[in-house]
XYZ file of C-alpha atoms in Angstrom:
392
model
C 0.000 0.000 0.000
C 1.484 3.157 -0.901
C -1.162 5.606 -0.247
C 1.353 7.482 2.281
C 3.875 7.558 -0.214
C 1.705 9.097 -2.977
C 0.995 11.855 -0.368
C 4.442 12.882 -0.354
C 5.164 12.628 -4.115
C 2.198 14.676 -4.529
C 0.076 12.097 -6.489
C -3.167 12.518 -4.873
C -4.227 15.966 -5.754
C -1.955 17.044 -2.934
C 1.692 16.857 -1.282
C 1.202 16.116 2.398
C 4.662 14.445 3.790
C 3.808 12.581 7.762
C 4.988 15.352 9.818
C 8.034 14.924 12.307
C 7.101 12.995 15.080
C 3.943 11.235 13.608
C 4.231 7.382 12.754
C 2.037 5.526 10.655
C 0.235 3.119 12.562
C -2.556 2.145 9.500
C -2.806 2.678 5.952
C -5.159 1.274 3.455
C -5.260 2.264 -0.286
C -7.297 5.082 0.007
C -6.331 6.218 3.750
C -3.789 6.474 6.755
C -4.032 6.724 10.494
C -0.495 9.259 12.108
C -0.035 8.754 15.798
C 1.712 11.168 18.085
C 1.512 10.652 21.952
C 3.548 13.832 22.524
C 1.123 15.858 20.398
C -1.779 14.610 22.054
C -3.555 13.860 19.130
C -3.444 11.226 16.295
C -4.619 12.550 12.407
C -6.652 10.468 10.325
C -6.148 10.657 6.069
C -8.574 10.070 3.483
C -8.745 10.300 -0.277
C -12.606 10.039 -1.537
C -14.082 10.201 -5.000
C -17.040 12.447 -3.053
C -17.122 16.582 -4.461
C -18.045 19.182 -1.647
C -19.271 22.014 -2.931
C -17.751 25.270 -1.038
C -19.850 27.871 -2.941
C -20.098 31.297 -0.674
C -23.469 31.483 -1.886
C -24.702 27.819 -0.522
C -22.959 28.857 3.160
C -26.057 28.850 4.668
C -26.890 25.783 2.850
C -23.675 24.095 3.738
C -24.466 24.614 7.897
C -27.641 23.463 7.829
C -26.176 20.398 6.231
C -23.058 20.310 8.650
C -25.452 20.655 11.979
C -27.878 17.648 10.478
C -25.697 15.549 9.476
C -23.191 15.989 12.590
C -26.918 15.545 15.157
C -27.470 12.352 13.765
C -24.243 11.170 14.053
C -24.147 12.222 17.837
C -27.245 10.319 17.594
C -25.574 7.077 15.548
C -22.879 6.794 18.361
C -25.352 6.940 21.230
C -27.295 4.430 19.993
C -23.975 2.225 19.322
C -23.289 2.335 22.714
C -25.750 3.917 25.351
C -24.797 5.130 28.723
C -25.382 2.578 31.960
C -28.047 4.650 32.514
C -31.116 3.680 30.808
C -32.843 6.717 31.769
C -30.086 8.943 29.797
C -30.957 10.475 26.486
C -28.817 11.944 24.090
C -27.829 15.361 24.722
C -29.730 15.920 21.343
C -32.942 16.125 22.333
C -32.592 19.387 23.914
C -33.616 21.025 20.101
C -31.336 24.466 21.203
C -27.891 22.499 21.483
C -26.138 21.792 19.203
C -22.638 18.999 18.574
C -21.836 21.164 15.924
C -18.611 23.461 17.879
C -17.584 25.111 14.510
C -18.261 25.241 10.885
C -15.533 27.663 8.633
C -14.350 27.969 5.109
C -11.189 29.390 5.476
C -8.177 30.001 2.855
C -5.266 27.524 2.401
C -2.739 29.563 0.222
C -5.311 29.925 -2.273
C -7.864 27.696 -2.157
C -11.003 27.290 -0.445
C -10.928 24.525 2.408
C -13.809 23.820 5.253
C -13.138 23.897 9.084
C -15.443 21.761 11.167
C -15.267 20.928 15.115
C -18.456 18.955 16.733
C -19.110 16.598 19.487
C -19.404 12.615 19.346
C -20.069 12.114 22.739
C -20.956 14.527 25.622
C -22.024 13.214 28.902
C -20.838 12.787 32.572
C -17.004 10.985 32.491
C -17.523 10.948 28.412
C -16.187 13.600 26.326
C -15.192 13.132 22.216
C -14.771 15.750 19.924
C -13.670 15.502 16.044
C -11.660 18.201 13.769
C -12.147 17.823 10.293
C -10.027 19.817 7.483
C -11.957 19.157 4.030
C -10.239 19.694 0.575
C -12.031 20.452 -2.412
C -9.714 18.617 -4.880
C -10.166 18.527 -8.974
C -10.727 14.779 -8.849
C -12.052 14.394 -5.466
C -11.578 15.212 -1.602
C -8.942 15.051 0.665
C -9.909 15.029 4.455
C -7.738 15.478 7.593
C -9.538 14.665 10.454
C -7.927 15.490 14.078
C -8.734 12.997 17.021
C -7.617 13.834 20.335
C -8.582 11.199 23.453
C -11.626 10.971 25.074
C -11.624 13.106 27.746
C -13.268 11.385 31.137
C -13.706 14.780 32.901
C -17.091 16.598 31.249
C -17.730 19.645 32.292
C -14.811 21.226 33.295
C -14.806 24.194 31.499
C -18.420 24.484 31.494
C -17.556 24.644 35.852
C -15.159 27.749 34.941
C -17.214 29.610 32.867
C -20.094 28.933 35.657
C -17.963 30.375 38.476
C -17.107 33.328 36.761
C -20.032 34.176 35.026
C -21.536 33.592 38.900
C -19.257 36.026 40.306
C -19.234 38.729 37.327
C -23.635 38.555 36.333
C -24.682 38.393 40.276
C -28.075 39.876 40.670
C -28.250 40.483 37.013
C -30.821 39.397 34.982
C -31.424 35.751 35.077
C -31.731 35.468 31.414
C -28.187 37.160 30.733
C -26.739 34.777 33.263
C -28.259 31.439 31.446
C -26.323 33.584 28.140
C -23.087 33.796 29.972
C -23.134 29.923 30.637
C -24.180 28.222 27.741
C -22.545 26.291 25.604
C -21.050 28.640 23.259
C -19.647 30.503 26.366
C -17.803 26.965 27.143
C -16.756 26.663 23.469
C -15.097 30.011 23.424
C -11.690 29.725 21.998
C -10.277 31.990 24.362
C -10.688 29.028 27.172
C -8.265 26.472 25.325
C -5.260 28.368 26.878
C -6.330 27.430 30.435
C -7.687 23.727 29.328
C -4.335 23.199 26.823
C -5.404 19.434 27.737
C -9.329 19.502 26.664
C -10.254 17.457 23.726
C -11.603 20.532 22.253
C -8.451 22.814 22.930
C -6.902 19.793 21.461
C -8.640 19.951 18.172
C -8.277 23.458 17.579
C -4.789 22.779 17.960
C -4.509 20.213 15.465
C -6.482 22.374 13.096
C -4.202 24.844 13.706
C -1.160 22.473 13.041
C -2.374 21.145 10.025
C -3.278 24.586 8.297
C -0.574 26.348 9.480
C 2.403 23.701 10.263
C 2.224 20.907 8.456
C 3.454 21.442 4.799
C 0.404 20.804 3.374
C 0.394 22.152 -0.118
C -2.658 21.507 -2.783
C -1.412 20.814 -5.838
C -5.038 20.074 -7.910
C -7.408 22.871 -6.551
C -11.236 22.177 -7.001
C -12.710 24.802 -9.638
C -16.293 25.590 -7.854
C -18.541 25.554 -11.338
C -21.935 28.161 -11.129
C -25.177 26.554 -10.475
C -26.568 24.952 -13.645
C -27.550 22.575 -15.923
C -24.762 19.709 -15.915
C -24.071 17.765 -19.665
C -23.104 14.082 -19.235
C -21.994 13.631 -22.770
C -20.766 9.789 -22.034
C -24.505 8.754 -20.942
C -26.473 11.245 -23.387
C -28.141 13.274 -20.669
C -28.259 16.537 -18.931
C -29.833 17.788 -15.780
C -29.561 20.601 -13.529
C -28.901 19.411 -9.819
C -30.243 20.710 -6.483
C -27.501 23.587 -4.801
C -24.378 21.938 -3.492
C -24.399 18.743 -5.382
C -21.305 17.843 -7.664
C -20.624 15.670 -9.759
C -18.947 12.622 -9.347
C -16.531 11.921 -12.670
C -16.240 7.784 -13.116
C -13.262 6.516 -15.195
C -13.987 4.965 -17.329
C -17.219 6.810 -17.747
C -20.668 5.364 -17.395
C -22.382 5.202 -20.958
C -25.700 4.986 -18.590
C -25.670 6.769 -15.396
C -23.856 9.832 -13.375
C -23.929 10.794 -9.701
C -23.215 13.800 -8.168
C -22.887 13.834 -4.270
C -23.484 16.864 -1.553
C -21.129 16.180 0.811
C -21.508 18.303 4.945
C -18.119 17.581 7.552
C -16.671 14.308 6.504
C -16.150 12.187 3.489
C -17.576 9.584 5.095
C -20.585 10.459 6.716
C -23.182 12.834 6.170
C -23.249 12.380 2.439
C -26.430 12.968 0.178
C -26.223 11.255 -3.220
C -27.997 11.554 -6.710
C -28.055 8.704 -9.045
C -29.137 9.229 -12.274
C -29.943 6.282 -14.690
C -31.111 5.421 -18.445
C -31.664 1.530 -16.991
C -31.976 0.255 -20.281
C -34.969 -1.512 -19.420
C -37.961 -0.436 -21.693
C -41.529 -1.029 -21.269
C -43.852 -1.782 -24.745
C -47.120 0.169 -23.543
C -46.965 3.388 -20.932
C -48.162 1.979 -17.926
C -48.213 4.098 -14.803
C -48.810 0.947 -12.553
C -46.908 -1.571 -14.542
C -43.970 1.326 -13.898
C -44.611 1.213 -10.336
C -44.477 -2.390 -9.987
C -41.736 -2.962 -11.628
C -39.529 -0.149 -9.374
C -40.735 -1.399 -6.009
C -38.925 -4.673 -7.105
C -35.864 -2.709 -7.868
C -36.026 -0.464 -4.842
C -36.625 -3.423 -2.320
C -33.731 -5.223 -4.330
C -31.327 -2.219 -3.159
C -31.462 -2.659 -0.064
C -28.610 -3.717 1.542
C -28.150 -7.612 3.179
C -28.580 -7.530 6.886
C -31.074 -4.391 6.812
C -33.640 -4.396 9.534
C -36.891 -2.568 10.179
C -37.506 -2.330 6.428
C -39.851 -0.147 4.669
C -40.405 -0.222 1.086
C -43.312 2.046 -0.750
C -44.266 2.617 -4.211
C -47.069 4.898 -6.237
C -47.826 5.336 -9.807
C -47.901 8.841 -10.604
C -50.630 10.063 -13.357
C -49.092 10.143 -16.900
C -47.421 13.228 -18.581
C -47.371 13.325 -22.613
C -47.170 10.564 -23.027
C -45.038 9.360 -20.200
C -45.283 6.897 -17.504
C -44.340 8.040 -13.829
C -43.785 6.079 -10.534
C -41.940 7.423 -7.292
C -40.788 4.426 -4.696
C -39.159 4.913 -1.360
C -37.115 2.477 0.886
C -35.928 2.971 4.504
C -33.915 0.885 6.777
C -31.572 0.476 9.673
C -28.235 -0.543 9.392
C -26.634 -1.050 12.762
C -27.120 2.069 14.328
C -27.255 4.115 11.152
C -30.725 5.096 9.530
C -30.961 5.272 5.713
C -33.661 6.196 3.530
C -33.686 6.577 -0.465
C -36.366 8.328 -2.796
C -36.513 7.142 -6.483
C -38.499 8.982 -9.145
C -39.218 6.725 -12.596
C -40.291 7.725 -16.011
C -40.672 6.550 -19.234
C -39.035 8.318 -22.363
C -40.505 8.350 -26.168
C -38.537 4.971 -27.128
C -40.118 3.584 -23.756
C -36.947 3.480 -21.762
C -37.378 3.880 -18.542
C -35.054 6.604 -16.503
C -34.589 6.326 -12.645
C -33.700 9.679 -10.708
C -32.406 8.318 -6.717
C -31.534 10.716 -4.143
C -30.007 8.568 -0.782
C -29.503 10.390 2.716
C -29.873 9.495 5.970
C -32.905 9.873 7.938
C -32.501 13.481 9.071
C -33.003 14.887 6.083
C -36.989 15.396 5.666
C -38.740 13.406 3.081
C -40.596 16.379 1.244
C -36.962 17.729 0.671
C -35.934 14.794 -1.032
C -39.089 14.618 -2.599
C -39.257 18.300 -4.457
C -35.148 17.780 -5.224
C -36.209 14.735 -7.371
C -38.809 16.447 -8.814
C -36.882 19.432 -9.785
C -34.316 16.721 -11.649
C -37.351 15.216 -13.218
C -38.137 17.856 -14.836
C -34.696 19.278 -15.831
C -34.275 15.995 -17.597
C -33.135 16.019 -21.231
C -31.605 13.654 -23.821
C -28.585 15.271 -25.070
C -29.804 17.065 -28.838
C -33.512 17.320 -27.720
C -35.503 19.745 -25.193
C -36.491 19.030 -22.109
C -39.394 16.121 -22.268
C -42.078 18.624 -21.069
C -41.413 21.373 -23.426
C -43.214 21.804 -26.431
C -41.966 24.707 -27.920
C-alpha cells in the first residue's frame, strides 16, 4: 500500500509528507491513520471520489447540512453504545444544542478549504470531539480529520465559565446569566489556553497544526462551477442538480448513469447522493402501474443484506405526454445508522425507462428529497432534444 507515499510525491491531488514525530500506525489504499503521543492527538487521512461544494453562496446551505448531518451522528454513536443509565438520552434532544462546535471555510494559500469541530459524545465521564479539514480537490476530496482522546472529565470548562459568570452577572438578569453559561460561552476559543489538555483545545490545535504547520500544499485545486444545468456527454443526458451537489466523474465513464454527491463535515458520513440512470430496461405500452411495480422490485432489491426494520413504498404517478411516472421509497436500519432513499421513474418516447435516486440518511426530511427529485425530473433532457415537457 502506498497511499502514504503518494501523499508525499504529490500524487493525490496534494503533497502532504507525515509530519516529524507522527508514525504511521494504519494505511489502506485510500487512507492512513499518524499517531503522536507527545502531540496529544493522532490525524486520520482520506482520499474520496465524493465533491463538496464550497460555494459562498450555498454557506447557509452548507451549515444546515453540517449541523444535520453531525446531530445524527451524535445520535448514531449513542445508539452504538448507550450510557449505563437507561434513563439517559442523548444530549440531542434538547432542540437548542447543538454537537456542531464550529463550521468555517477558510483560505489555504489559495484555495477554499472547510473547518469543522463537533461533538461525538458529551455526557458525565464521556467527552469526544472531532476536527475535520476538508479539501475540495479537482478529482475528489482530501480530508484530515484530528482525534484527540476521550476526555473522562465533562464539564470542566463548562464549571469555569459557571464560576465566573456567577461572580461577574450576580443579581443580574437571570436570562443574561443562562447567556453567559451556555454552551457557546464553554466553546469560546479563548478558554483552550487554560484547558491546553481539553479534547476541544486539542482539536483546535490540530487544526491549527495542520493549516498552518504541516506542509500541506494543494497541488489540484477544485474549480467551484456556477449553479446549472450539468451535460453528461458519455450517458447522453443533462440535468440541472439541487444547490451543493457535484458531480462525481467515473473513469472509465458510465455510458448509462452519473452521480453527483453533496457532501456536509466528513467524506464519510453525512453524504447525500444523486443517481441518475437510463436503466436500459424499456416497457412496450406506458403503464403508470406496470412502472410502479416494476420499481418497487428494484427499490426493495437495493437494499442492503442484513437491513432491519424495512420499509419499502411505491405509487404510480398520473401520466405526462405521453409518459409513464412512478416514485418508490425504501428505509432501513443498518446497525445504528438510519438510511432512507427516494426514487423517481419515467418513461421516455422509445419507452426506456429513466430512474432519478436521491439517498440520505434519515434526518433529512422526506418532502426535501421529494421536491429535489422532482426538480431533476423535470430538468431531464436527452442530449440534442428539449427538455421532455417542453413543447416549444
Amino acid at each position: 500500500m502506498a497511499f502514504v507515499e503518494d501523499l508525499k510525491q504529490g500524487q493525490r491531488g496534494v503533497r502532504f509528507a507525515v509530519p516529524r514525530g507522527f508514525e504511521v500506525a494504519e494505511e489502506t489504499e485510500r487512507s492512513a491513520m499518524l499517531v503522536d503521543k507527545g502531540r496529544g492527538f493522532s490525524l486520520s487521512l482520506g482520499a474520496f471520489t465524493h465533491r463538496l461544494d464550497l460555494l459562498p453562496a450555498h454557506d447557509a446551505l452548507l451549515r444546515r447540512d453540517v449541523e444535520r448531518h453531525a446531530r445524527d451522528l451524535f445520535e448514531t454513536y449513542f445508539r452504538q453504545a448507550p450510557p449505563a443509565d437507561p434513563k439517559a438520552r442523548p444530549r440531542t434532544e434538547d432542540k437548542a444544542w447543538s454537537p456542531v462546535v464550529e463550521t468555517l471555510p477558510v483560505n489555504l494559500g489559495a484555495a477554499r478549504v472547510l473547518r469543522v469541530v463537533h461533538r461525538l459524545w458529551y455526557e458525565p465521564g464521556r467527552e469526544t470531539l472531532m476536527g475535520h479539514l476538508l479539501v475540495p480537490l479537482a478529482r475528489g476530496l482530501f480530508e484530515v480529520r484530528v482525534l484527540p482522546p476521550t476526555s473522562r472529565l465533562t464539564g470542566v470548562r463548562e464549571a469555569a465559565v459557571a464560576d465566573r459568570a456567577t461572580a461577574a452577572l450576580a443579581g443580574t438578569d437571570p436570562a443574561a446569566f443562562l447567556r453567559g453559561i451556555d454552551q457557546r460561552a464553554s466553546d469560546d476559543p479563548a478558554l483552550d489556553a487554560s484547558f491546553p489538555r481539553h479534547p476541544l483545545s486539542v482539536a483546535r490545535k490540530g487544526l491549527r497544526f495542520v493549516l498552518e504547520d504541516a506542509g500541506l500544499e494543494i497541488l489540484e485545486p477544485d474549480v467551484q462551477t456556477r449553479p446549472g444545468e450539468v451535460e453528461v456527454s458519455a450517458a447522453g443526458f443533462a440535468v440541472t442538480p439541487p444547490p451543493r451537489y457535484r458531480h462525481v466523474a467515473k473513469d472509465p465513464p458510465s455510458p448509462k448513469l452519473a452521480s453527483w454527491s453533496r457532501v456536509s463535515f466528513s467524506g464519510t458520513d453525512g453524504i447525500q447522493l444523486l443517481t441518475v440512470s437510463r436503466t436500459g430496461t424499456r416497457l412496450a405500452e406506458r403503464n403508470g402501474r406496470k412502472l410502479a411495480r416494476i420499481a418497487e422490485d428494484l427499490t426493495r432489491a437495493a437494499v442492503p443484506a442484513g437491513a432491519e426494520g424495512v420499509r419499502v413504498s411505491a405509487v404510480a404517478l398520473p401520466d405526462e405526454r405521453g409518459r409513464s411516472h412512478a416514485e418508490t421509497y425504501h428505509a432501513y436500519v443498518k446497525g445504528a445508522s438510519r438510511q432512507q432513499s427516494l426514487f423517481r421513474w419515467f418513461t421516455e418516447p422509445d419507452g426506456e425507462v429513466v430512474m432519478i435516486a436521491i439517498g440520505a440518511a434519515m434526518c433529512v426530511p422526506l418532502d426535501e428529497l421529494a421536491d429535489d427529485a422532482e426538480a431533476v425530473v423535470r430538468s431531464f433532457r436527452r442530449l440534442g432534444v428539449k427538455k421532455w415537457w417542453q413543447i416549444f
